[in-house]
Amino acid sequence: MLNQTVLALGKKRSTIREIFEFGNQRAKIVGRENVFDFSIGNPNVPAPNSVQQAICDIINTQNPATVHGYTSAQGTEDSRAAIAESLNARFGTDYSAKNLYLTVGAAASISICFKALTASPEDEFIVFAPYFPEYQVFIEHGSGAKCVLIPAQEQDFQINFEEFERKLSPHTKGVVINSPNNPSGVVYSDETVCRLSALLNKKAEEYGHPIYLISDEPYREIIYDGIEVPFIAPKYKNTLVCYSYSKSLSLPGERIGYVLVPNAVDNFEDVYAAVCGAGRVLGYVCAPALFQQVIARCAADTADLSIYEENRKLLFEGLTSMGYNCIKPEGAFYLFPQTLEADDYAFCERAKKYDLLLVPGADFGAPGHMRISYCVQTETVLRALPLFKKLAKEYGL
Ligand code: PLP
């Protein structure tokens, strides 16, 4: 007999992966260029030259026996110090190597945090819709805690504070936020962040234990119209930051990121040790050694993100002029319009007729929407717009 929970998880691919695979099958029939795959958040811009240069330089100048060797579990002192310095230069903070634990990307960072913080199956983590679907998997099956979902505030996709306050309880161990957000593209305003921080401080005091804020920030650098993304950690002391270079440096397959545990976190040393212990339990051993070194050199860089800005403009303006309803995204590379019928699965099925591959909002806890991942070639967007128009016509727009 196998573990039935993981067996079921392994047998059922996520909807996003399912659609992505469908696209691969369609590409064999109609040609890759005729499949408009907006399903997956796989960055399509190359990593910056500095990354290629760093890789070549490290490989050509260092001893091959050590370049690819194990590092200490939390990552090399040099890499962690370099990341801390780049954060300090940008946010005026005073982090050092001892605040960082390097991971194999944000997915690992988040699952490590849930595992580190869960003390009992009664513990609860609050997640705001629309959300990255894997949170629920990591919380319930990775840590054995409870995942408490807060419905979306659909008019702006900021936090639905009324529902949030109702669901906070003495069992609340942590709250997860993701801004810029996948799938809505929304950036939490300063007002939202301040209100969140004040409420968590009040409730932590009332319950007599810390409530941790897990800030999942892989899209921190992908922002538009000069908007500022508030850096959360200094605004709420019990924040653990989960970051990855998958999106900002276009390195999703290389699996490199970190957990930041600031000194201000209650019981800092124990929390940091629990993060290390969770990484150990989950079998991560250490982050990829070569990419630890690459990040040490490129932590402050980004890929050329301008293509996303162009795609956002074309899609947002194109779709809204056709009558689709959509909140203008301020970050990430997703658009999250309302579907033209209440049943988002039926709508996305119908879109497949045009080889438009969209993900139903219900998968992100916000039915009646579709996620359009626009980290694709601009040409794909331009050729897809008439198809969105044909689809809209089917609904009388
Ligand atoms: N968190 C969010 C909100 C994401 O959208 C993703 C990936 O798309 C991840 C975490 C996982 O990122 P990584 O590839 O760094 O594990």
Tab-separated table of C-alpha atoms in Angstrom, residues 14-274:
chain	number	residue	atom	x	y	z
A	14	SER	CA	-2.376	20.467	-11.838
A	15	THR	CA	-4.829	22.034	-14.296
A	16	ILE	CA	-2.052	24.323	-15.518
A	17	ARG	CA	0.205	21.364	-16.325
A	18	GLU	CA	-2.764	19.547	-17.886
A	19	ILE	CA	-3.433	22.480	-20.231
A	20	PHE	CA	0.265	22.874	-20.975
A	21	GLU	CA	0.426	19.191	-22.001
A	22	PHE	CA	-2.716	19.614	-24.098
A	23	GLY	CA	-0.896	22.476	-25.885
A	24	ASN	CA	2.063	20.218	-26.607
A	25	GLN	CA	-0.267	17.644	-28.182
A	26	ARG	CA	-2.043	20.323	-30.251
A	27	ALA	CA	1.311	21.693	-31.411
A	28	LYS	CA	2.066	18.328	-33.019
A	29	ILE	CA	-1.152	18.603	-35.013
A	30	VAL	CA	-1.517	22.310	-35.891
A	31	GLY	CA	2.076	23.517	-35.439
A	32	ARG	CA	3.580	25.215	-32.399
A	33	GLU	CA	2.998	28.694	-33.847
A	34	ASN	CA	-0.743	28.082	-34.017
A	35	VAL	CA	-1.119	27.200	-30.370
A	36	PHE	CA	-1.669	30.252	-28.167
A	37	ASP	CA	-0.466	28.901	-24.915
A	38	PHE	CA	-1.144	31.377	-22.121
A	39	SER	CA	-1.194	28.663	-19.491
A	40	ILE	CA	2.162	28.500	-17.801
A	41	GLY	CA	4.310	31.116	-16.067
A	42	ASN	CA	7.545	30.086	-17.741
A	43	PRO	CA	9.538	33.271	-18.496
A	44	ASN	CA	10.279	33.585	-22.204
A	45	VAL	CA	12.979	36.256	-22.031
A	46	PRO	CA	16.578	35.084	-21.752
A	47	ALA	CA	18.572	35.433	-18.552
A	48	PRO	CA	20.772	38.564	-18.680
A	49	ASN	CA	24.261	38.350	-20.154
A	50	SER	CA	25.746	38.789	-16.706
A	51	VAL	CA	24.396	35.337	-15.805
A	52	GLN	CA	25.997	33.662	-18.851
A	53	GLN	CA	29.248	35.483	-18.133
A	54	ALA	CA	29.211	34.465	-14.489
A	55	ILE	CA	28.584	30.816	-15.396
A	56	CYS	CA	31.455	30.783	-17.931
A	57	ASP	CA	33.796	32.622	-15.622
A	58	ILE	CA	33.117	30.334	-12.665
A	59	ILE	CA	33.457	27.174	-14.765
A	60	ASN	CA	36.629	28.377	-16.501
A	61	THR	CA	38.455	29.697	-13.488
A	62	GLN	CA	37.529	27.489	-10.579
A	63	ASN	CA	38.421	23.990	-9.546
A	64	PRO	CA	35.752	21.691	-11.049
A	65	ALA	CA	35.935	19.474	-7.977
A	66	THR	CA	34.652	22.270	-5.762
A	67	VAL	CA	32.390	24.216	-8.134
A	68	HIS	CA	29.936	21.350	-8.220
A	69	GLY	CA	30.424	20.177	-4.657
A	70	TYR	CA	28.047	20.267	-1.703
A	71	THR	CA	27.919	23.555	0.145
A	72	SER	CA	26.817	24.102	3.711
A	73	ALA	CA	23.087	23.398	4.023
A	74	GLN	CA	22.073	27.050	4.266
A	75	GLY	CA	24.293	28.072	1.316
A	76	THR	CA	27.807	29.493	1.201
A	77	GLU	CA	28.614	32.402	3.461
A	78	ASP	CA	29.740	34.430	0.406
A	79	SER	CA	26.516	33.941	-1.531
A	80	ARG	CA	24.336	34.727	1.456
A	81	ALA	CA	26.387	37.815	2.263
A	82	ALA	CA	26.149	39.034	-1.346
A	83	ILE	CA	22.362	38.652	-1.355
A	84	ALA	CA	22.110	40.431	2.011
A	85	GLU	CA	24.203	43.308	0.658
A	86	SER	CA	22.045	43.667	-2.410
A	87	LEU	CA	18.891	43.775	-0.258
A	88	ASN	CA	20.493	46.324	2.075
A	89	ALA	CA	21.531	48.548	-0.816
A	90	ARG	CA	18.012	48.508	-2.173
A	91	PHE	CA	15.866	48.628	0.947
A	92	GLY	CA	18.118	50.281	3.535
A	93	THR	CA	18.034	47.172	5.733
A	94	ASP	CA	20.883	45.614	7.723
A	95	TYR	CA	20.676	41.938	6.853
A	96	SER	CA	23.692	39.672	6.820
A	97	ALA	CA	24.507	36.118	5.767
A	98	LYS	CA	22.971	34.787	8.967
A	99	ASN	CA	19.513	35.976	7.896
A	100	LEU	CA	19.478	33.956	4.687
A	101	TYR	CA	18.847	30.324	3.866
A	102	LEU	CA	19.301	29.472	0.181
A	103	THR	CA	16.752	27.201	-1.465
A	104	VAL	CA	15.836	25.529	-4.715
A	105	GLY	CA	13.402	28.308	-5.650
A	106	ALA	CA	10.346	29.911	-4.093
A	107	ALA	CA	8.322	26.695	-4.020
A	108	ALA	CA	10.943	25.211	-1.698
A	109	SER	CA	11.157	28.445	0.309
A	110	ILE	CA	7.429	28.436	0.983
A	111	SER	CA	7.134	24.743	1.781
A	112	ILE	CA	10.133	25.048	4.127
A	113	CYS	CA	8.463	27.934	5.971
A	114	PHE	CA	5.187	26.045	6.419
A	115	LYS	CA	7.069	23.016	7.686
A	116	ALA	CA	9.261	25.078	10.015
A	117	LEU	CA	6.311	26.878	11.604
A	118	THR	CA	3.829	24.018	11.956
A	119	ALA	CA	3.832	22.710	15.521
A	120	SER	CA	0.502	20.850	15.491
A	121	PRO	CA	-2.156	19.689	13.004
A	122	GLU	CA	-4.409	22.342	14.555
A	123	ASP	CA	-2.182	25.107	13.200
A	124	GLU	CA	-3.715	27.201	10.462
A	125	PHE	CA	-2.245	29.218	7.589
A	126	ILE	CA	-4.438	31.831	5.989
A	127	VAL	CA	-4.300	32.255	2.203
A	128	PHE	CA	-6.037	35.008	0.237
A	129	ALA	CA	-7.750	34.231	-3.057
A	130	PRO	CA	-6.742	34.461	-5.795
A	131	TYR	CA	-3.692	32.404	-4.821
A	132	PHE	CA	-0.898	30.215	-6.179
A	133	PRO	CA	-2.556	26.765	-5.994
A	134	GLU	CA	0.463	24.941	-4.616
A	135	TYR	CA	0.132	26.743	-1.248
A	136	GLN	CA	-2.691	24.422	-0.322
A	137	VAL	CA	-0.672	21.341	-1.276
A	138	PHE	CA	2.357	22.487	0.716
A	139	ILE	CA	0.320	23.429	3.792
A	140	GLU	CA	-1.968	20.418	3.961
A	141	HIS	CA	0.272	17.673	2.649
A	142	GLY	CA	3.777	19.026	3.238
A	143	SER	CA	3.233	20.274	6.786
A	144	GLY	CA	-0.022	18.704	7.901
A	145	ALA	CA	-1.455	22.060	8.946
A	146	LYS	CA	-4.815	23.519	7.902
A	147	CYS	CA	-5.199	25.874	4.963
A	148	VAL	CA	-7.817	28.560	5.569
A	149	LEU	CA	-8.929	30.299	2.386
A	150	ILE	CA	-10.224	33.860	2.256
A	151	PRO	CA	-12.412	34.643	-0.759
A	152	ALA	CA	-11.252	37.256	-3.229
A	153	GLN	CA	-12.217	40.898	-3.000
A	154	GLU	CA	-13.132	41.011	-6.636
A	155	GLN	CA	-13.371	44.761	-7.163
A	156	ASP	CA	-9.604	45.247	-6.699
A	157	PHE	CA	-8.049	41.941	-5.517
A	158	GLN	CA	-6.649	43.634	-2.432
A	159	ILE	CA	-7.301	41.864	0.898
A	160	ASN	CA	-10.879	41.109	1.911
A	161	PHE	CA	-10.348	42.329	5.496
A	162	GLU	CA	-13.859	41.566	6.688
A	163	GLU	CA	-13.568	37.878	5.868
A	164	PHE	CA	-9.956	37.837	6.997
A	165	GLU	CA	-10.806	39.120	10.447
A	166	ARG	CA	-13.579	36.553	10.730
A	167	LYS	CA	-11.196	33.695	9.956
A	168	LEU	CA	-8.310	34.742	12.193
A	169	SER	CA	-8.229	32.530	15.293
A	170	PRO	CA	-5.903	31.466	18.092
A	171	HIS	CA	-4.912	28.610	15.739
A	172	THR	CA	-3.601	31.040	13.127
A	173	LYS	CA	0.092	30.312	12.822
A	174	GLY	CA	0.741	32.292	9.685
A	175	VAL	CA	-0.656	34.299	6.810
A	176	VAL	CA	0.599	34.051	3.240
A	177	ILE	CA	0.742	37.004	0.887
A	178	ASN	CA	1.943	37.211	-2.695
A	179	SER	CA	2.395	40.682	-4.168
A	180	PRO	CA	2.812	41.244	-7.104
A	181	ASN	CA	0.247	38.525	-7.334
A	182	ASN	CA	-0.061	35.392	-9.374
A	183	PRO	CA	-2.699	35.255	-10.915
A	184	SER	CA	-4.159	38.797	-10.655
A	185	GLY	CA	-1.021	40.884	-11.262
A	186	VAL	CA	-2.191	43.145	-8.430
A	187	VAL	CA	0.334	44.792	-6.105
A	188	TYR	CA	-0.789	45.293	-2.511
A	189	SER	CA	-1.005	48.977	-1.738
A	190	ASP	CA	0.798	50.605	1.180
A	191	GLU	CA	-2.600	50.998	2.806
A	192	THR	CA	-3.292	47.244	2.532
A	193	VAL	CA	0.120	46.375	3.936
A	194	CYS	CA	-0.200	48.789	6.869
A	195	ARG	CA	-3.706	47.593	7.705
A	196	LEU	CA	-2.549	43.970	7.497
A	197	SER	CA	0.413	44.629	9.744
A	198	ALA	CA	-1.703	46.496	12.346
A	199	LEU	CA	-4.302	43.727	12.422
A	200	LEU	CA	-1.696	40.974	12.788
A	201	ASN	CA	0.033	42.852	15.607
A	202	LYS	CA	-3.282	43.303	17.397
A	203	LYS	CA	-4.297	39.650	17.013
A	204	ALA	CA	-0.863	38.306	17.957
A	205	GLU	CA	-1.070	40.287	21.162
A	206	GLU	CA	-4.612	39.100	21.816
A	207	TYR	CA	-3.688	35.422	21.227
A	208	GLY	CA	-0.381	35.680	23.068
A	209	HIS	CA	1.729	34.174	20.277
A	210	PRO	CA	3.314	35.415	17.076
A	211	ILE	CA	1.483	35.256	13.782
A	212	TYR	CA	4.031	34.887	10.986
A	213	LEU	CA	3.654	36.602	7.657
A	214	ILE	CA	5.028	34.523	4.809
A	215	SER	CA	5.669	36.930	1.988
A	216	ASP	CA	6.068	35.078	-1.305
A	217	GLU	CA	7.823	37.557	-3.590
A	218	PRO	CA	9.067	35.931	-6.803
A	219	TYR	CA	7.616	38.778	-8.905
A	220	ARG	CA	9.041	41.627	-6.791
A	221	GLU	CA	10.957	43.125	-9.712
A	222	ILE	CA	8.303	42.678	-12.404
A	223	ILE	CA	6.312	45.892	-12.023
A	224	TYR	CA	4.867	48.538	-14.321
A	225	ASP	CA	4.164	52.249	-14.599
A	226	GLY	CA	6.875	53.050	-12.048
A	227	ILE	CA	4.817	51.597	-9.194
A	228	GLU	CA	6.584	50.861	-5.887
A	229	VAL	CA	6.131	47.474	-4.271
A	230	PRO	CA	6.220	48.005	-0.508
A	231	PHE	CA	9.013	45.843	0.978
A	232	ILE	CA	7.058	44.018	3.641
A	233	ALA	CA	9.687	42.748	6.073
A	234	PRO	CA	10.494	46.074	7.793
A	235	LYS	CA	6.764	46.825	8.093
A	236	TYR	CA	5.873	43.684	10.058
A	237	LYS	CA	8.466	42.166	12.340
A	238	ASN	CA	7.420	38.512	12.065
A	239	THR	CA	7.840	38.348	8.302
A	240	LEU	CA	9.618	35.520	6.505
A	241	VAL	CA	10.413	36.466	2.918
A	242	CYS	CA	10.343	33.745	0.264
A	243	TYR	CA	12.107	34.719	-2.911
A	244	SER	CA	13.392	33.139	-6.075
A	245	TYR	CA	15.355	34.218	-9.121
A	246	SER	CA	13.084	32.154	-11.394
A	247	LYS	CA	11.225	35.163	-12.748
A	248	SER	CA	13.469	38.197	-12.218
A	249	LEU	CA	16.538	36.544	-13.754
A	250	SER	CA	14.580	34.106	-15.967
A	251	LEU	CA	16.117	31.067	-14.290
A	252	PRO	CA	13.142	28.880	-13.354
A	253	GLY	CA	14.808	25.622	-14.312
A	254	GLU	CA	17.960	26.316	-12.318
A	255	ARG	CA	16.081	26.318	-9.006
A	256	ILE	CA	17.613	29.017	-6.865
A	257	GLY	CA	16.024	31.266	-4.253
A	258	TYR	CA	16.039	31.969	-0.531
A	259	VAL	CA	14.193	32.360	2.735
A	260	LEU	CA	14.991	35.600	4.554
A	261	VAL	CA	14.555	35.486	8.330
A	262	PRO	CA	15.177	39.001	9.698
A	263	ASN	CA	16.683	39.472	13.191
A	264	ALA	CA	13.445	41.162	14.251
A	265	VAL	CA	11.482	37.900	14.018
A	266	ASP	CA	10.496	36.627	17.498
A	267	ASN	CA	12.864	33.810	18.550
A	268	PHE	CA	14.960	34.584	15.477
A	269	GLU	CA	17.580	31.932	16.200
A	270	ASP	CA	15.052	29.163	16.687
A	271	VAL	CA	13.033	30.160	13.636
A	272	TYR	CA	16.181	30.187	11.504
A	273	ALA	CA	17.212	26.799	12.910
A	274	ALA	CA	13.716	25.424	12.203
